CSV table of C-alpha atoms and ligand atoms in Angstrom, one decimal:
chain,number,residue,atom,x,y,z
A,1,MET,CA,32.0,-1.9,-11.4
A,2,LEU,CA,29.9,-3.8,-13.9
A,3,THR,CA,31.5,-6.7,-15.6
A,4,GLU,CA,31.5,-6.6,-19.4
A,5,GLU,CA,28.8,-9.2,-19.4
A,6,GLN,CA,26.6,-7.1,-17.1
A,7,ARG,CA,27.1,-4.0,-19.2
A,8,GLU,CA,26.2,-5.9,-22.3
A,9,GLN,CA,23.1,-7.2,-20.6
A,10,PHE,CA,22.0,-3.7,-19.7
A,11,PHE,CA,22.3,-2.4,-23.2
A,12,GLN,CA,20.9,-5.6,-25.0
A,13,VAL,CA,18.2,-6.7,-22.6
A,14,GLY,CA,17.3,-3.4,-21.0
A,15,TYR,CA,18.1,-4.2,-17.4
A,16,VAL,CA,20.7,-5.7,-15.1
A,17,VAL,CA,20.9,-6.5,-11.4
A,18,VAL,CA,23.9,-5.4,-9.4
A,19,PRO,CA,23.8,-7.3,-6.1
A,20,HIS,CA,25.9,-4.9,-4.0
A,21,ILE,CA,26.3,-1.2,-4.2
A,22,TYR,CA,25.6,0.2,-0.7
A,23,THR,CA,26.6,-1.5,2.5
A,24,GLN,CA,24.1,-1.7,5.4
A,25,GLU,CA,26.1,0.9,7.2
A,26,GLU,CA,26.0,3.3,4.2
A,27,MET,CA,22.2,3.0,4.1
A,28,GLU,CA,21.7,3.5,7.9
A,29,PRO,CA,21.9,7.4,7.9
A,30,LEU,CA,19.1,7.6,5.3
A,31,ARG,CA,17.0,5.2,7.4
A,32,SER,CA,17.6,7.5,10.4
A,33,GLU,CA,16.7,10.6,8.4
A,34,LEU,CA,13.4,9.0,7.2
A,35,SER,CA,12.6,7.6,10.7
A,36,GLU,CA,13.0,11.2,12.0
A,37,ILE,CA,10.6,12.5,9.4
A,38,ILE,CA,8.0,10.0,10.3
A,39,HIS,CA,8.6,10.7,14.0
A,40,SER,CA,8.2,14.5,13.6
A,41,THR,CA,5.1,14.1,11.3
A,42,ALA,CA,3.4,11.8,13.8
A,43,ALA,CA,4.3,14.2,16.6
A,44,ARG,CA,2.8,17.1,14.7
A,45,LEU,CA,-0.4,15.3,13.9
A,46,HIS,CA,-0.6,14.2,17.5
A,47,ALA,CA,-0.2,17.8,18.7
A,48,GLU,CA,-2.9,18.9,16.2
A,49,GLY,CA,-5.2,16.3,17.8
A,50,LYS,CA,-5.5,14.3,14.6
A,51,ILE,CA,-4.0,11.1,16.0
A,52,SER,CA,-4.0,9.6,19.5
A,53,ASP,CA,-1.1,7.1,19.1
A,54,THR,CA,2.2,7.9,17.5
A,55,HIS,CA,3.3,4.3,17.6
A,56,ALA,CA,6.7,5.5,18.8
A,57,GLU,CA,7.6,1.9,19.8
A,58,GLU,CA,7.5,0.7,16.2
A,59,GLY,CA,10.6,0.6,13.9
A,60,PHE,CA,11.4,1.7,10.4
A,61,TYR,CA,9.7,-1.3,8.8
A,62,THR,CA,6.4,-1.2,10.6
A,63,ARG,CA,5.7,2.3,12.1
A,64,LEU,CA,4.1,3.8,9.0
A,65,THR,CA,1.9,0.8,8.6
A,66,ARG,CA,0.4,1.2,12.1
A,67,LEU,CA,0.0,5.0,11.6
A,68,MET,CA,-1.7,4.6,8.2
A,69,ASP,CA,-3.9,1.7,9.5
A,70,ASP,CA,-5.2,3.9,12.3
A,71,HIS,CA,-5.8,6.9,9.9
A,72,PRO,CA,-5.9,6.1,6.2
A,73,GLU,CA,-7.1,9.6,5.5
A,74,LEU,CA,-3.7,10.9,6.7
A,75,THR,CA,-1.7,8.7,4.3
A,76,TRP,CA,-0.7,11.7,2.2
A,77,ASP,CA,0.6,13.7,5.2
A,78,TYR,CA,3.2,11.0,5.7
A,79,LEU,CA,4.0,10.4,2.0
A,80,ARG,CA,4.4,14.1,1.3
A,81,ALA,CA,6.7,14.5,4.3
A,82,ILE,CA,8.8,11.6,3.1
A,83,GLU,CA,8.9,12.4,-0.6
A,84,GLY,CA,9.6,16.1,0.0
A,85,LYS,CA,7.4,19.0,-0.9
A,86,GLY,CA,6.4,19.6,-4.6
A,87,GLY,CA,9.2,18.8,-7.0
A,88,GLY,CA,12.0,19.3,-4.5
A,89,GLY,CA,12.2,15.7,-3.2
A,90,HIS,CA,13.8,14.8,0.1
A,91,THR,CA,17.2,16.6,0.3
A,92,GLY,CA,18.7,15.4,3.5
A,93,GLU,CA,22.5,15.0,3.7
A,94,ALA,CA,22.2,11.2,3.9
A,95,MET,CA,20.1,11.3,0.7
A,96,PHE,CA,22.8,13.3,-1.1
A,97,ASP,CA,25.5,10.9,0.1
A,98,LEU,CA,23.7,8.0,-1.5
A,99,LEU,CA,23.0,10.0,-4.7
A,100,THR,CA,26.7,10.8,-5.0
A,101,HIS,CA,28.0,7.4,-3.8
A,102,LYS,CA,31.3,6.7,-5.5
A,103,GLY,CA,30.6,3.1,-6.3
A,104,LEU,CA,27.3,3.9,-7.9
A,105,LEU,CA,28.8,6.8,-9.9
A,106,ASP,CA,31.6,4.5,-11.2
A,107,ILE,CA,28.9,2.2,-12.5
A,108,MET,CA,26.9,5.1,-14.0
A,109,ALA,CA,30.1,6.3,-15.7
A,110,GLN,CA,30.2,2.9,-17.5
A,111,LEU,CA,26.7,3.5,-18.9
A,112,VAL,CA,26.5,7.3,-19.6
A,113,GLY,CA,30.2,8.4,-19.5
A,114,GLU,CA,32.2,10.4,-17.0
A,115,GLU,CA,30.2,13.6,-17.2
A,116,ILE,CA,27.2,12.7,-15.1
A,117,VAL,CA,24.1,14.7,-14.3
A,118,ALA,CA,21.6,13.3,-11.6
A,119,SER,CA,18.1,13.6,-12.8
A,120,SER,CA,16.0,15.5,-10.3
A,121,VAL,CA,13.4,12.8,-10.7
A,122,TYR,CA,14.4,10.6,-7.9
A,123,ARG,CA,11.9,9.0,-5.4
A,124,ILE,CA,11.8,7.4,-2.0
A,125,ARG,CA,9.1,4.8,-1.9
A,126,PRO,CA,7.7,3.3,1.3
A,127,LYS,CA,5.6,0.4,-0.1
A,128,VAL,CA,3.4,-0.1,2.9
A,129,PRO,CA,1.6,-3.4,3.0
A,130,GLY,CA,-1.6,-3.2,1.1
A,131,LEU,CA,-1.1,0.5,0.2
A,132,GLU,CA,-2.8,0.9,-3.2
A,133,ARG,CA,-0.4,3.6,-4.3
A,134,GLY,CA,2.4,1.1,-3.7
A,135,ALA,CA,1.5,-0.8,-6.8
A,136,VAL,CA,2.9,1.0,-9.9
A,137,PRO,CA,1.4,0.0,-13.2
A,138,TRP,CA,3.3,-0.8,-16.4
A,139,HIS,CA,5.2,2.1,-17.7
A,140,GLN,CA,8.5,3.3,-19.2
A,141,ASP,CA,10.2,6.1,-17.3
A,142,SER,CA,10.3,8.0,-20.6
A,143,GLY,CA,6.6,8.1,-20.5
A,144,TYR,CA,7.1,10.8,-17.8
A,145,PHE,CA,9.8,12.7,-19.7
A,146,ALA,CA,9.5,15.2,-22.5
A,147,SER,CA,9.3,13.5,-25.9
A,148,HIS,CA,12.4,15.2,-27.3
A,149,CYS,CA,14.4,13.1,-24.8
A,150,ASP,CA,13.1,9.7,-26.0
A,151,LYS,CA,16.4,8.9,-27.6
A,152,GLU,CA,18.6,9.8,-24.7
A,153,MET,CA,19.9,7.3,-22.1
A,154,ILE,CA,18.6,8.0,-18.6
A,155,VAL,CA,19.5,5.2,-16.3
A,156,THR,CA,17.1,4.3,-13.5
A,157,CYS,CA,18.8,2.8,-10.4
A,158,TRP,CA,16.2,1.1,-8.4
A,159,ILE,CA,17.6,0.4,-4.9
A,160,PRO,CA,15.7,-1.4,-2.2
A,161,LEU,CA,16.6,-0.6,1.4
A,162,VAL,CA,15.3,-4.1,2.3
A,163,ASP,CA,15.5,-7.3,0.3
A,164,ALA,CA,12.9,-6.9,-2.4
A,165,THR,CA,11.0,-10.1,-3.0
A,166,LEU,CA,8.0,-11.3,-5.0
A,167,GLU,CA,6.0,-11.0,-1.8
A,168,ASN,CA,6.9,-7.5,-0.8
A,169,GLY,CA,6.6,-6.1,-4.3
A,170,CYS,CA,9.9,-6.2,-6.3
A,171,LEU,CA,9.8,-4.9,-9.8
A,172,TYR,CA,8.8,-6.8,-12.9
A,173,VAL,CA,10.4,-6.0,-16.3
A,174,ILE,CA,9.7,-7.0,-19.9
A,175,PRO,CA,13.1,-7.9,-21.4
A,176,LYS,CA,14.4,-6.8,-24.8
A,177,THR,CA,11.6,-4.4,-25.4
A,178,HIS,CA,13.6,-1.2,-24.8
A,179,GLU,CA,14.5,-0.6,-28.4
A,180,ASN,CA,11.0,0.0,-29.7
A,181,GLY,CA,10.6,3.6,-28.6
A,182,VAL,CA,7.9,4.8,-26.2
A,183,PHE,CA,4.7,2.9,-26.0
A,184,ALA,CA,1.4,4.7,-25.7
A,185,HIS,CA,0.8,5.6,-22.1
A,186,LYS,CA,-2.5,6.8,-20.6
A,187,SER,CA,-2.9,9.1,-17.7
A,188,ARG,CA,-4.6,7.9,-14.5
A,189,GLY,CA,-5.6,11.4,-13.5
A,190,PRO,CA,-4.1,14.2,-11.4
A,191,SER,CA,-2.5,12.2,-8.6
A,192,GLY,CA,-2.3,8.8,-10.5
A,193,TYR,CA,0.5,7.1,-12.4
A,194,LEU,CA,0.9,6.7,-16.1
A,195,ILE,CA,0.0,3.3,-17.5
A,196,ILE,CA,0.6,1.3,-20.6
A,197,PRO,CA,-2.7,-0.5,-21.0
A,198,ASP,CA,-2.5,-4.3,-21.2
A,199,ALA,CA,-3.5,-4.3,-24.9
A,200,ASP,CA,-0.5,-2.1,-25.7
A,201,LEU,CA,2.1,-4.1,-23.8
A,202,PRO,CA,4.8,-5.5,-26.0
A,203,LEU,CA,4.4,-9.0,-24.5
A,204,PRO,CA,1.7,-10.8,-22.6
A,205,GLU,CA,2.0,-9.7,-19.0
A,206,ALA,CA,2.5,-13.4,-18.1
A,207,GLU,CA,5.9,-13.3,-19.8
A,208,ALA,CA,7.2,-10.4,-17.6
A,209,ILE,CA,10.1,-11.3,-15.3
A,210,PRO,CA,10.1,-10.5,-11.6
A,211,VAL,CA,13.4,-9.1,-10.4
A,212,PRO,CA,14.2,-9.7,-6.7
A,213,VAL,CA,17.1,-7.5,-5.5
A,214,PRO,CA,19.0,-7.7,-2.2
A,215,ALA,CA,19.0,-4.7,0.1
A,216,GLY,CA,21.6,-2.2,-1.1
A,217,GLY,CA,21.9,-3.8,-4.5
A,218,ALA,CA,20.3,-2.2,-7.6
A,219,LEU,CA,18.2,-3.0,-10.6
A,220,LEU,CA,19.4,-0.8,-13.4
A,221,LEU,CA,16.9,0.0,-16.1
A,222,THR,CA,17.0,2.1,-19.3
A,223,ASN,CA,14.4,4.8,-19.6
A,224,LEU,CA,12.6,2.7,-22.2
A,225,THR,CA,12.4,-0.6,-20.3
A,226,PRO,CA,8.8,-1.4,-19.4
A,227,HIS,CA,8.4,-2.2,-15.7
A,228,CYS,CA,5.8,-2.3,-12.9
A,229,SER,CA,5.3,-3.5,-9.4
A,230,TYR,CA,2.5,-5.1,-7.4
A,231,LEU,CA,1.1,-4.8,-3.9
A,232,ASN,CA,3.2,-5.6,-0.9
A,233,THR,CA,1.5,-8.7,0.7
A,234,THR,CA,3.9,-9.0,3.6
A,235,ASP,CA,3.6,-7.3,7.0
A,236,THR,CA,6.7,-5.1,6.7
A,237,ILE,CA,7.4,-2.1,4.5
A,238,ARG,CA,9.4,-2.4,1.3
A,239,TRP,CA,11.4,0.8,1.3
A,240,SER,CA,13.2,1.7,-1.9
A,241,LEU,CA,14.9,4.5,-3.8
A,242,ASP,CA,14.7,5.2,-7.5
A,243,LEU,CA,17.5,7.4,-8.7
A,244,ARG,CA,18.2,8.5,-12.3
A,245,TYR,CA,21.4,9.6,-14.1
A,246,GLN,CA,22.2,10.9,-17.6
A,247,GLY,CA,25.3,12.1,-19.5
A,248,ARG,CA,25.8,15.8,-19.6
A,249,GLY,CA,25.1,15.8,-23.4
A,250,ALA,CA,21.4,14.9,-22.7
A,251,PRO,CA,19.1,17.9,-22.2
A,252,THR,CA,19.4,19.1,-18.6
A,253,ASN,CA,18.6,22.2,-16.6
A,254,ALA,CA,21.5,21.7,-14.2
A,255,PHE,CA,22.9,25.1,-15.2
A,256,GLN,CA,19.6,27.1,-15.3
A,257,THR,CA,17.3,28.7,-12.8
A,258,PRO,CA,13.5,28.2,-13.2
A,259,GLY,CA,13.3,31.8,-14.4
A,260,GLU,CA,15.4,30.9,-17.4
A,261,PHE,CA,13.0,28.3,-18.6
A,262,ASP,CA,11.8,29.0,-22.1
A,263,LEU,CA,9.3,26.7,-23.8
A,264,ASN,CA,10.5,27.9,-27.2
A,265,ALA,CA,14.2,27.2,-26.6
A,266,PRO,CA,15.8,24.5,-28.8
A,267,PRO,CA,14.9,21.0,-27.4
A,268,THR,CA,18.5,20.3,-26.5
A,269,GLU,CA,18.2,23.2,-24.0
A,270,ILE,CA,15.0,22.0,-22.4
A,271,ALA,CA,15.5,19.4,-19.6
A,272,CYS,CA,13.8,16.0,-19.9
A,273,TYR,CA,11.8,16.9,-16.9
A,274,PRO,CA,11.8,20.7,-16.5
A,275,PRO,CA,9.6,21.1,-13.3
A,276,GLU,CA,12.6,19.9,-11.1
A,277,GLY,CA,16.2,20.9,-10.9
A,278,ASP,CA,18.9,18.5,-12.2
A,279,PHE,CA,22.4,18.6,-10.6
A,280,VAL,CA,25.9,17.6,-11.6
A,281,VAL,CA,27.4,14.7,-9.6
A,282,ARG,CA,30.6,14.0,-11.6
A,283,SER,CA,32.7,15.8,-14.1
A,284,ARG,CA,36.2,14.9,-15.1
A,285,ARG,CA,36.3,17.8,-17.6
A,286,ASP,CA,35.1,20.5,-15.2
A,287,PRO,CA,35.3,19.3,-11.6
A,288,ALA,CA,34.3,22.8,-10.3
A,289,SER,CA,30.9,22.3,-11.9
A,290,VAL,CA,29.9,19.5,-9.6
A,291,HIS,CA,27.2,20.7,-7.3
A,292,THR,CA,28.0,20.7,-3.6
A,293,TYR,CA,25.5,19.6,-1.0
A,294,ARG,CA,24.5,23.2,-0.3
A,295,GLN,CA,24.1,24.0,-4.1
A,296,TYR,CA,22.0,20.8,-4.5
A,297,VAL,CA,19.7,21.8,-1.7
A,298,GLU,CA,19.4,25.3,-3.2
A,299,ARG,CA,18.6,24.0,-6.7
A,300,ARG,CA,15.9,21.6,-5.4
A,301,ALA,CA,14.3,24.3,-3.2
A,302,MET,CA,14.3,26.8,-6.1
A,303,TYR,CA,12.3,24.4,-8.3
A,304,ASP,CA,10.0,23.7,-5.4
A,305,LYS,CA,8.6,27.2,-5.6
A,306,VAL,CA,7.6,27.1,-9.3
A,307,SER,CA,5.4,25.0,-11.5
A,308,LEU,CA,6.9,24.5,-15.0
A,309,PRO,CA,5.2,22.5,-17.8
A,310,VAL,CA,6.7,19.4,-19.3
A,311,PRO,CA,6.9,20.2,-23.0
A,312,GLY,CA,5.5,18.0,-25.8
A,313,ARG,CA,3.7,15.2,-24.1
A,314,SER,CA,0.1,14.9,-23.1
A,315,TRP,CA,-1.3,11.4,-22.7
A,316,GLU,CA,-4.9,10.6,-23.0
A,317,PRO,CA,-6.9,9.7,-19.8
A,318,TYR,CA,-7.0,6.0,-19.0
A,319,GLN,CA,-10.3,4.3,-19.6
A,320,PRO,CA,-10.3,0.8,-18.1
A,321,LEU,CA,-11.9,-1.8,-20.3
A,322,VAL,CA,-15.3,-2.8,-19.0
A,323,GLU,CA,-16.1,-6.5,-19.4
A,324,ALA,CA,-19.3,-7.1,-21.5
A,325,LYS,CA,-21.9,-8.8,-19.4
B,1,AKG,O1,9.2,1.1,-6.6
B,1,AKG,C1,8.2,0.7,-7.3
B,1,AKG,O2,7.4,-0.2,-6.9
B,1,AKG,C2,8.1,1.2,-8.6
B,1,AKG,C3,9.3,2.0,-9.1
B,1,AKG,C4,9.1,2.5,-10.5
B,1,AKG,O3,8.2,2.3,-11.2
B,1,AKG,C5,10.2,3.4,-11.0
B,1,AKG,O4,11.2,3.5,-10.3
B,1,AKG,O5,10.1,3.9,-12.1
């Protein structure tokens, strides 16, 4: 549970670090699930004649690096396999166990109340040394959500599976800037990230704070807290999860099918991120509404098959400033 001081820091400063949520043993099944995905992807690429060495002798913190070093053009084959197809995300049982971990949900209840919906926007990030996509530019998570949700609280739980340090690419935050709404984001193109350009950052970047987090601990952020991360300069992979939770009062599609999506519905009925399926992880009022593992997998798969628009937000393309000669 959060202390009163930690809870206060979260709401007043926009972030807080909780040093222990998952034990090493609790994280191990997900590591195994991900290792198996890497193994089967490498085996498939080998069978297709695309790679000659599957680096089977390497472990969880180095194997992807070797595979990507050999064949950078296959980077997305691995990333897609790990992240899950389309909007579905990885839906292994170990992932579900971490998403619904009692200790984590007890903390979420302190921030969003006892009726908790897991945002479908959760990610698994293997920040491979030197991988350009590993560096995530300044943004607020609300930059990715529909604008009618800007005033809702959606908590990001950023959880490293290894100690996150300055060297391997921990997150940076800008404290006390989460009460000023959503800053202008720009789009970096179809596969790229959103970015708040330097000139629009609420503080000089130099005043941002790096936030190291021990393995299994969490950095909790509001959806309006600006954050970013830089390249991993070590020789091992910085694995992390980012999970998101909201109260049931915030717009959600946890009780809809993609076929029921209606762009003209009242905003309260349009999920903050409609292309993916939210799911209920705790309800004191209606325990029967909590999605089981099988229901969660079905919901995620259902949304995988469709492509729904995010209403009300279209950011301009990003034009980097070109220095005058
Ligand atoms: O893991 C990272 O490096 C970036 C994560 C992030 O930006 C997020 O969770 O919103």
